[in-house]
C-alpha atoms as an extended CHARMM CRD file, in Angstrom:
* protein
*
       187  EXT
         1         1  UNK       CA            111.0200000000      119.8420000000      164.9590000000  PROA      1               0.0000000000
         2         2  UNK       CA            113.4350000000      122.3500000000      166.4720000000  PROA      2               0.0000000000
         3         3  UNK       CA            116.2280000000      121.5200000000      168.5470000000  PROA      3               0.0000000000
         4         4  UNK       CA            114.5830000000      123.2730000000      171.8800000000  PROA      4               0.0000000000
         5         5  UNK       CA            111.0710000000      121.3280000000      170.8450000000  PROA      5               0.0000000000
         6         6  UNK       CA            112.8980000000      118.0550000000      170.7340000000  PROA      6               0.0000000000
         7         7  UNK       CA            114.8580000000      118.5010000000      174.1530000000  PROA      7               0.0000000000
         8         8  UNK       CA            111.3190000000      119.9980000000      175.9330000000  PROA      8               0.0000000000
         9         9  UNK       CA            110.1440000000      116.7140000000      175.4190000000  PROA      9               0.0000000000
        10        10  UNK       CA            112.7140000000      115.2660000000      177.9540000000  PROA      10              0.0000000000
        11        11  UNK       CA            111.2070000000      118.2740000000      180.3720000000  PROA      11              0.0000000000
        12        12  UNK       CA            108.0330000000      117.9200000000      179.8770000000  PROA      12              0.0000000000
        13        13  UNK       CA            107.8270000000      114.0230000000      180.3200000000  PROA      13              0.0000000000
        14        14  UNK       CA            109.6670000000      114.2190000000      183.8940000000  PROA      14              0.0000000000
        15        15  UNK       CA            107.1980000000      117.2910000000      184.5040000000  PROA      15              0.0000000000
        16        16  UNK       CA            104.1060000000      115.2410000000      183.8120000000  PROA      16              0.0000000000
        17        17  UNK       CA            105.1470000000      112.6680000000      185.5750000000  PROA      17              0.0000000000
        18        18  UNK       CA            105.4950000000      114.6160000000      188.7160000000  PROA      18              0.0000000000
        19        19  UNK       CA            102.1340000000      116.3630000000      188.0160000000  PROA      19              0.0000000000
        20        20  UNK       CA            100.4600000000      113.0490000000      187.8660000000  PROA      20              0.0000000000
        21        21  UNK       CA            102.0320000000      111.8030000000      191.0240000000  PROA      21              0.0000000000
        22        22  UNK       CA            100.5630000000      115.1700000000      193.0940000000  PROA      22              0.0000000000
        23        23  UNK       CA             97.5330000000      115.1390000000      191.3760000000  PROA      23              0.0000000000
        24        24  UNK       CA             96.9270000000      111.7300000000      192.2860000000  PROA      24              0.0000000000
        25        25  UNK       CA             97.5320000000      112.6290000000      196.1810000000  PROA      25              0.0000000000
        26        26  UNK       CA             95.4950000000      115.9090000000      196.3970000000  PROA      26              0.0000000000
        27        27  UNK       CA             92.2240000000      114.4800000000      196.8360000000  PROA      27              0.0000000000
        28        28  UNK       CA             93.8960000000      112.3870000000      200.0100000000  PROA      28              0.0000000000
        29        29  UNK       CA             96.0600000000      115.1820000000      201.0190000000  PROA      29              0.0000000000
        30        30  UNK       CA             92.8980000000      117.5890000000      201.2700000000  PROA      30              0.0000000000
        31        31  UNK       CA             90.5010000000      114.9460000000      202.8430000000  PROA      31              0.0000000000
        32        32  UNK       CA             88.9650000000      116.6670000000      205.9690000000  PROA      32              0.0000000000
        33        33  UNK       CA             89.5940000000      113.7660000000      208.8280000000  PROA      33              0.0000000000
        34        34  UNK       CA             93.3520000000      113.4940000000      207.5020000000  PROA      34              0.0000000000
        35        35  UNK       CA             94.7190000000      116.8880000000      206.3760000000  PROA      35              0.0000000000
        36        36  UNK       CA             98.1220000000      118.3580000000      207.3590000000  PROA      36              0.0000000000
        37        37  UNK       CA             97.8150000000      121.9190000000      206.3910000000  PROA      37              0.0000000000
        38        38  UNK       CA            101.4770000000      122.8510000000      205.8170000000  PROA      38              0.0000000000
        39        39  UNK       CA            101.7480000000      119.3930000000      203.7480000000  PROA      39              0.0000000000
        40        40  UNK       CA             98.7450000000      120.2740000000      201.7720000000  PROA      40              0.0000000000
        41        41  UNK       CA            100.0090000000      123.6620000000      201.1820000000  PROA      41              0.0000000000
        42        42  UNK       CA            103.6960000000      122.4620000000      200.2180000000  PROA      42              0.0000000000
        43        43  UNK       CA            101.9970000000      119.8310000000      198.1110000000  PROA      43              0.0000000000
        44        44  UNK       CA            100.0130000000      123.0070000000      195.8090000000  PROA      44              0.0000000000
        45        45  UNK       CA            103.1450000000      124.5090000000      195.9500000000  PROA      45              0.0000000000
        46        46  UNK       CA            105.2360000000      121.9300000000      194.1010000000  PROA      46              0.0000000000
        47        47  UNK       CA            102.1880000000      121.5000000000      191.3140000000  PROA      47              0.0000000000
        48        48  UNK       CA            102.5550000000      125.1610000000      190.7330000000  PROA      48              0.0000000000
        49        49  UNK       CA            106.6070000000      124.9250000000      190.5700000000  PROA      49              0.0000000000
        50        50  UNK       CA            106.3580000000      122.7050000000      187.7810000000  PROA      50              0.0000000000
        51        51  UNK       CA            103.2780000000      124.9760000000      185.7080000000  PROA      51              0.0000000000
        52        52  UNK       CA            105.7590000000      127.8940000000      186.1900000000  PROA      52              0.0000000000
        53        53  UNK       CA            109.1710000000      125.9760000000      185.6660000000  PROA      53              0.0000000000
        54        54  UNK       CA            107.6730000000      124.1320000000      182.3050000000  PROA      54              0.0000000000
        55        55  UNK       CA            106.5240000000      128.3160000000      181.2470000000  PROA      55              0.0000000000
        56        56  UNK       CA            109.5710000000      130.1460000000      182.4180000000  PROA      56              0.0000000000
        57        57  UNK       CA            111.3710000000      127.1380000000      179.8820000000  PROA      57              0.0000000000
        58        58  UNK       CA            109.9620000000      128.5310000000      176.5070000000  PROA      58              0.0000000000
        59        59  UNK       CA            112.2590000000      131.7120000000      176.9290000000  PROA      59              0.0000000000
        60        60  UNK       CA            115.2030000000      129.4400000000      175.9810000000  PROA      60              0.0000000000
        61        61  UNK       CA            113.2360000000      128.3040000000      172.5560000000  PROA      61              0.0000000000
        62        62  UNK       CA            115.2210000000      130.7820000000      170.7150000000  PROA      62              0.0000000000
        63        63  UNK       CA            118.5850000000      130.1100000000      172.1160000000  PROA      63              0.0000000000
        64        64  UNK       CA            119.9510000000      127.1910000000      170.2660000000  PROA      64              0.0000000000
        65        65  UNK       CA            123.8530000000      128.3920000000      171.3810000000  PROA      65              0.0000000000
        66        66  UNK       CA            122.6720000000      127.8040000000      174.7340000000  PROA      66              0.0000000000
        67        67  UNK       CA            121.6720000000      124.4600000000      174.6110000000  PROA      67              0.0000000000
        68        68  UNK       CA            124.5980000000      121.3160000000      174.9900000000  PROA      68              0.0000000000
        69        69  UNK       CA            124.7840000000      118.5540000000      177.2990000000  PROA      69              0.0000000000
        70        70  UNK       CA            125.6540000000      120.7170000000      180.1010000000  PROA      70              0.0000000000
        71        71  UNK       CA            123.1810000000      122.7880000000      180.1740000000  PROA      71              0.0000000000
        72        72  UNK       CA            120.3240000000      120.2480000000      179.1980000000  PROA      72              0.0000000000
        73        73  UNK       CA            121.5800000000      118.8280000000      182.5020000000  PROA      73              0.0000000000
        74        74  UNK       CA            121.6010000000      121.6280000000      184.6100000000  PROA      74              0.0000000000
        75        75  UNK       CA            117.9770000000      122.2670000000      183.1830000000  PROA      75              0.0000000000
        76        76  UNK       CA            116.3310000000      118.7280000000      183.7310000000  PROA      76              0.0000000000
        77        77  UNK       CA            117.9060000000      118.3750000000      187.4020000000  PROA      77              0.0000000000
        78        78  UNK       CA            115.0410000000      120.9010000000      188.2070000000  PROA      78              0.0000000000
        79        79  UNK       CA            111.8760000000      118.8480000000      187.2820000000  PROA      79              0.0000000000
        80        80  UNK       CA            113.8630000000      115.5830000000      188.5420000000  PROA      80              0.0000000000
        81        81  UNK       CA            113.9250000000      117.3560000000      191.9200000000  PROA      81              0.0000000000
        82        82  UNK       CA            110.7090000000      118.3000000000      191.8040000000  PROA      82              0.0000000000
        83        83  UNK       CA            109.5040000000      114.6450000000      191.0410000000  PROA      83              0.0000000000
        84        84  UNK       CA            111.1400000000      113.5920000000      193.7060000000  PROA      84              0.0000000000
        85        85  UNK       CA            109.5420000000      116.0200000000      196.0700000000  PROA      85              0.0000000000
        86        86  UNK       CA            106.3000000000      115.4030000000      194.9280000000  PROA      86              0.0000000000
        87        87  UNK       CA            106.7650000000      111.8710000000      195.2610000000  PROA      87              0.0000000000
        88        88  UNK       CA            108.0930000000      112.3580000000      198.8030000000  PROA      88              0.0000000000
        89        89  UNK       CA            104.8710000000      114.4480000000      199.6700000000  PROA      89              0.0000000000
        90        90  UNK       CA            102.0230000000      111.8630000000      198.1580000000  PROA      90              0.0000000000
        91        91  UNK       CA            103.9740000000      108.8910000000      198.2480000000  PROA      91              0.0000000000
        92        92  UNK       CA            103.0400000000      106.0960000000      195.5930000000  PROA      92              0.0000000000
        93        93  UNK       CA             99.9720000000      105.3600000000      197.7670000000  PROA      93              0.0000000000
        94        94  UNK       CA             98.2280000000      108.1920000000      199.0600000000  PROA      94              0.0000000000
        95        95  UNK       CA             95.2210000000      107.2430000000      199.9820000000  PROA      95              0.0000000000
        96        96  UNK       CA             96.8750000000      104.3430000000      202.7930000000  PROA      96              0.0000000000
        97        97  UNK       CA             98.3070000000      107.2060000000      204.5160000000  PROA      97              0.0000000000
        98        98  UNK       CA             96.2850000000      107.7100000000      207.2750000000  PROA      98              0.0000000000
        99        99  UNK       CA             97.9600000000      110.7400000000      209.0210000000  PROA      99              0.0000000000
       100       100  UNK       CA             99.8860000000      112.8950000000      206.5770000000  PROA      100             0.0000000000
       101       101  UNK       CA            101.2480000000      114.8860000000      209.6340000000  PROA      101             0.0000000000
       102       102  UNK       CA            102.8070000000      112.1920000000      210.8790000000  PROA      102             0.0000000000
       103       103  UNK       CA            104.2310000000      111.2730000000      207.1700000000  PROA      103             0.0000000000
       104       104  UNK       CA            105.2310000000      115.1920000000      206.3790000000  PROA      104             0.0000000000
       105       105  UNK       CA            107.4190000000      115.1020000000      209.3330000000  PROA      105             0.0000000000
       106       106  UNK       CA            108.8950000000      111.5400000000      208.5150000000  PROA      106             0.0000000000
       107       107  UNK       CA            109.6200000000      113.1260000000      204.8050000000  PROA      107             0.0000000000
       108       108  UNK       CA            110.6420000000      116.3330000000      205.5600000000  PROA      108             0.0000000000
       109       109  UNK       CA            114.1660000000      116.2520000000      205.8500000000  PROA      109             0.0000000000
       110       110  UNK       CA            114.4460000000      114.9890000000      202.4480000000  PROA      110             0.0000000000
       111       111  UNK       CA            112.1470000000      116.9890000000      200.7850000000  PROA      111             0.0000000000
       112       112  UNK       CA            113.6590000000      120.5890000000      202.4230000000  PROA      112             0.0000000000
       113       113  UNK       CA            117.2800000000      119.1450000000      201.1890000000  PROA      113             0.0000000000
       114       114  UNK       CA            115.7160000000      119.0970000000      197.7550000000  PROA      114             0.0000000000
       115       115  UNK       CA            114.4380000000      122.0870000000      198.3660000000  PROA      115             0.0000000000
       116       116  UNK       CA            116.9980000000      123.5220000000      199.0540000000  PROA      116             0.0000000000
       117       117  UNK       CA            119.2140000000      122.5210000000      196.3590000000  PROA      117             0.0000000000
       118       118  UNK       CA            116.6530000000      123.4360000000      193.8050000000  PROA      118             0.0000000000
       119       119  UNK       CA            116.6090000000      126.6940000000      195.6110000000  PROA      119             0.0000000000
       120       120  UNK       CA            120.2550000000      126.9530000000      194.2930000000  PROA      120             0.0000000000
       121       121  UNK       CA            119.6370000000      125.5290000000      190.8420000000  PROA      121             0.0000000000
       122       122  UNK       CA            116.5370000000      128.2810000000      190.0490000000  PROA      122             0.0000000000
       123       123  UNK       CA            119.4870000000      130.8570000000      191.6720000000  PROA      123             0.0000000000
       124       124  UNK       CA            121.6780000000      129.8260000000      189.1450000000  PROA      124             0.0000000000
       125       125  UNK       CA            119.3370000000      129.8110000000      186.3620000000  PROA      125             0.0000000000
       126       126  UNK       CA            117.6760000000      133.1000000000      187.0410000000  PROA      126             0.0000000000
       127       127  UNK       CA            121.3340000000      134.7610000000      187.4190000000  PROA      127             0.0000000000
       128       128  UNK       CA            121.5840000000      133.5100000000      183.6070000000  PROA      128             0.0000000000
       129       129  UNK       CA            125.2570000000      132.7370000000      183.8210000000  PROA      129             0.0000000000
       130       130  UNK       CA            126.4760000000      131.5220000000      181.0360000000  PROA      130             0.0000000000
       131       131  UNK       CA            122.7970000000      132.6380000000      179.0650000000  PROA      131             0.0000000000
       132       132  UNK       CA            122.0200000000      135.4200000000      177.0620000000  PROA      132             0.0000000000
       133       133  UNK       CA            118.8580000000      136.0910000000      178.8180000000  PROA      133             0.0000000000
       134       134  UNK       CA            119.4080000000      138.7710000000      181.6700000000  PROA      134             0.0000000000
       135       135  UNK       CA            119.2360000000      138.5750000000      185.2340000000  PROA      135             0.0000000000
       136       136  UNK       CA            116.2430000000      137.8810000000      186.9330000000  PROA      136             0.0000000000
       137       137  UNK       CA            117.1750000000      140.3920000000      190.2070000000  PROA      137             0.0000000000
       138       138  UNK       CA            113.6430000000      139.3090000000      191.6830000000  PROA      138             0.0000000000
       139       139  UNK       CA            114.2090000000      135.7440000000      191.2060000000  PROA      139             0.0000000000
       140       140  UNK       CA            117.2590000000      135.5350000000      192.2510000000  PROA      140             0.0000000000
       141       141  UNK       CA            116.2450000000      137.2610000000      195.6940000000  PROA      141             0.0000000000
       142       142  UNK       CA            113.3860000000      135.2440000000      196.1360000000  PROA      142             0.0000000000
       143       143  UNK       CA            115.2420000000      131.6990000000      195.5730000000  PROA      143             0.0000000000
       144       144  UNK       CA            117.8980000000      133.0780000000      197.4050000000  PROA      144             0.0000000000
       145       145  UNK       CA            115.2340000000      133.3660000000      200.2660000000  PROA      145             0.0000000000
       146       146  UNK       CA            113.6680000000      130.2430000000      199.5870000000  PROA      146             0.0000000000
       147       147  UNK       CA            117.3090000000      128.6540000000      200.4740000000  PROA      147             0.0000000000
       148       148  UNK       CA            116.9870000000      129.7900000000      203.5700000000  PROA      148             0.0000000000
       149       149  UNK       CA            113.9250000000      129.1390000000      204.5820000000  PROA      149             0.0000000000
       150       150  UNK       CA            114.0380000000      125.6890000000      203.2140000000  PROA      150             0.0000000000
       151       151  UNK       CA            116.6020000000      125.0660000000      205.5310000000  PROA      151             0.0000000000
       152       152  UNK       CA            114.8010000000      126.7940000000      208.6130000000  PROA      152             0.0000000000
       153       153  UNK       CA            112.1470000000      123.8930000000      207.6800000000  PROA      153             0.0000000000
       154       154  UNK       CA            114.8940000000      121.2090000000      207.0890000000  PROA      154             0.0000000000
       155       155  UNK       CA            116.3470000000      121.8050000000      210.9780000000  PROA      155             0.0000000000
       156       156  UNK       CA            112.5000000000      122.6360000000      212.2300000000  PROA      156             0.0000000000
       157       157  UNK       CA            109.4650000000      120.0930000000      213.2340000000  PROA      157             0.0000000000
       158       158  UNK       CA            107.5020000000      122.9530000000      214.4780000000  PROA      158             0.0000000000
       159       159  UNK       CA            104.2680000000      123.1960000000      213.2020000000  PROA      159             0.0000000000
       160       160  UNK       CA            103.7670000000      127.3290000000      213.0140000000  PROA      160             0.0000000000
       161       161  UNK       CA            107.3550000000      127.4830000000      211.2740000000  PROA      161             0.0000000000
       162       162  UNK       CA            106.4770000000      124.9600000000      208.7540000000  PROA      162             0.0000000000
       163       163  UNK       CA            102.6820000000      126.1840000000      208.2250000000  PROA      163             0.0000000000
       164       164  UNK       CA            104.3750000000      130.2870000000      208.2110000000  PROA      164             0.0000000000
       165       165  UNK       CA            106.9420000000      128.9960000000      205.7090000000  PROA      165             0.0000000000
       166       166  UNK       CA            104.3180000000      127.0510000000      203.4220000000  PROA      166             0.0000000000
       167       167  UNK       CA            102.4690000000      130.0170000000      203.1000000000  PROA      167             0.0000000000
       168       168  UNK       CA            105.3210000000      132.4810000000      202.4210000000  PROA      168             0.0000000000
       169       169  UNK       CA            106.7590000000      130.5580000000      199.8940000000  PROA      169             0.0000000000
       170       170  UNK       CA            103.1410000000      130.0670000000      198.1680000000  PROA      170             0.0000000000
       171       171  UNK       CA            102.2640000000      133.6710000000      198.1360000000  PROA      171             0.0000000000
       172       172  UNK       CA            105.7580000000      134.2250000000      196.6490000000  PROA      172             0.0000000000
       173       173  UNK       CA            105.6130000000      131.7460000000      194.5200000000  PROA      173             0.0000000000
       174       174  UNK       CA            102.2850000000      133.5730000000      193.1140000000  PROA      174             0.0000000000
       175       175  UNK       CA            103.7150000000      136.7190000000      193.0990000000  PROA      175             0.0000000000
       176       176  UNK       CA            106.5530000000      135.2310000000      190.8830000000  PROA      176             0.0000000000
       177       177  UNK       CA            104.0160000000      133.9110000000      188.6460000000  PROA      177             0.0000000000
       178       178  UNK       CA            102.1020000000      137.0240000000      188.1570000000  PROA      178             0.0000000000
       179       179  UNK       CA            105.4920000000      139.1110000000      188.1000000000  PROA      179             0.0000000000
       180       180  UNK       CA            106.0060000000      137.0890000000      184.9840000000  PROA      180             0.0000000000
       181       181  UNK       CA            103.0980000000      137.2840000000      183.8290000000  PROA      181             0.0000000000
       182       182  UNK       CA            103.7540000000      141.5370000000      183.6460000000  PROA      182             0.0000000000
       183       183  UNK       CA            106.8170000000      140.8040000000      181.9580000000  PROA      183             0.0000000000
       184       184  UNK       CA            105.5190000000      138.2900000000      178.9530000000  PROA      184             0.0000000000
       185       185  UNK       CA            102.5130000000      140.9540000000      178.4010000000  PROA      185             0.0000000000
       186       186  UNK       CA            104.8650000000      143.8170000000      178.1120000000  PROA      186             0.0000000000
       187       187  UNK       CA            107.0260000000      141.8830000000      175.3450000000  PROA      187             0.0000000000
């Protein structure tokens, strides 16, 4: 077992976790008489952050300078974060929730201050300081953006801001994701 195979473990655990908590809520979250539209949307969102946080991780497999406590911090806070946000969207009971408007709007301060500081964290990490992987100029845009708008959402409880922003950040996020995609393919 390599070094970088032994500390994924850590990463992938709190990722799974995370994954299982969402998946265990979509069902409710997408249930016709109860739907939210901008939670359901944030709620895919956050599945697909940790799919594309747990791939983007493998470029560091090689880099066994990079790795120390430090930086094995810096790297789980992300998937910690994102449990958390999960967990704030689904909650450990999904299916009692009866109006997941009503709960998205009772959660969302929390959840945009998460996001927002994981905004900052993928900013960091996609700047590579400290890495010897380059800069990721579109990544660090489009987190950079996400900061913002995470806070637009974290001062907001209108419903068009919060839907727009959902579905901004997914089609980013997807872009992202398929921008990477182009990259991996061309090594």
């Amino acid at each position: 077992m390599t070094f970088f195979e032994y500390l994924s473990i850590a990463f992938s655990l709190v990722l799974a976790f995370g994954v299982s908590r969402g998946l265990n809520g979509v069902r409710s979250a997408f249930m016709h008489n109860r739907r939210y539209w901008p939670h359901a949307i944030w709620l895919i969102n956050k599945l697909l952050n940790a799919a594309s946080y747990w791939w983007w991780l493998w470029r560091y497999n090689d880099a066994t300078s990079f790795w120390n406590l430090l930086t094995f911090f810096l790297a789980i806070i992300f998937p910690v974060i994102l449990y958390l946000q999960i967990d704030s969207l689904v909650t450990h009971h999904p299916r009692e929730i009866t109006d997941w408007r009503k709960h998205y709007y009772s959660e969302h301060r929390w959840f945009f201050g998460l996001n927002a500081t994981q905004a900052v964290l993928a900013t960091y990490y996609l700047s590579n300081i400290g890495s010897p992987m380059p800069v990721h100029i579109l990544g660090v845009l489009w987190t950079t953006m996400t900061l913002a708008l995470s806070i637009v959402c974290f001062r907001s409880e209108q419903h068009k801001t919060h839907f727009v922003i959902a579905v901004v950040v997914g089609c980013g996020q997807l872009l992202f994701l398929i921008s990477n995609i182009q990259v991996q393919n061309a090594v």
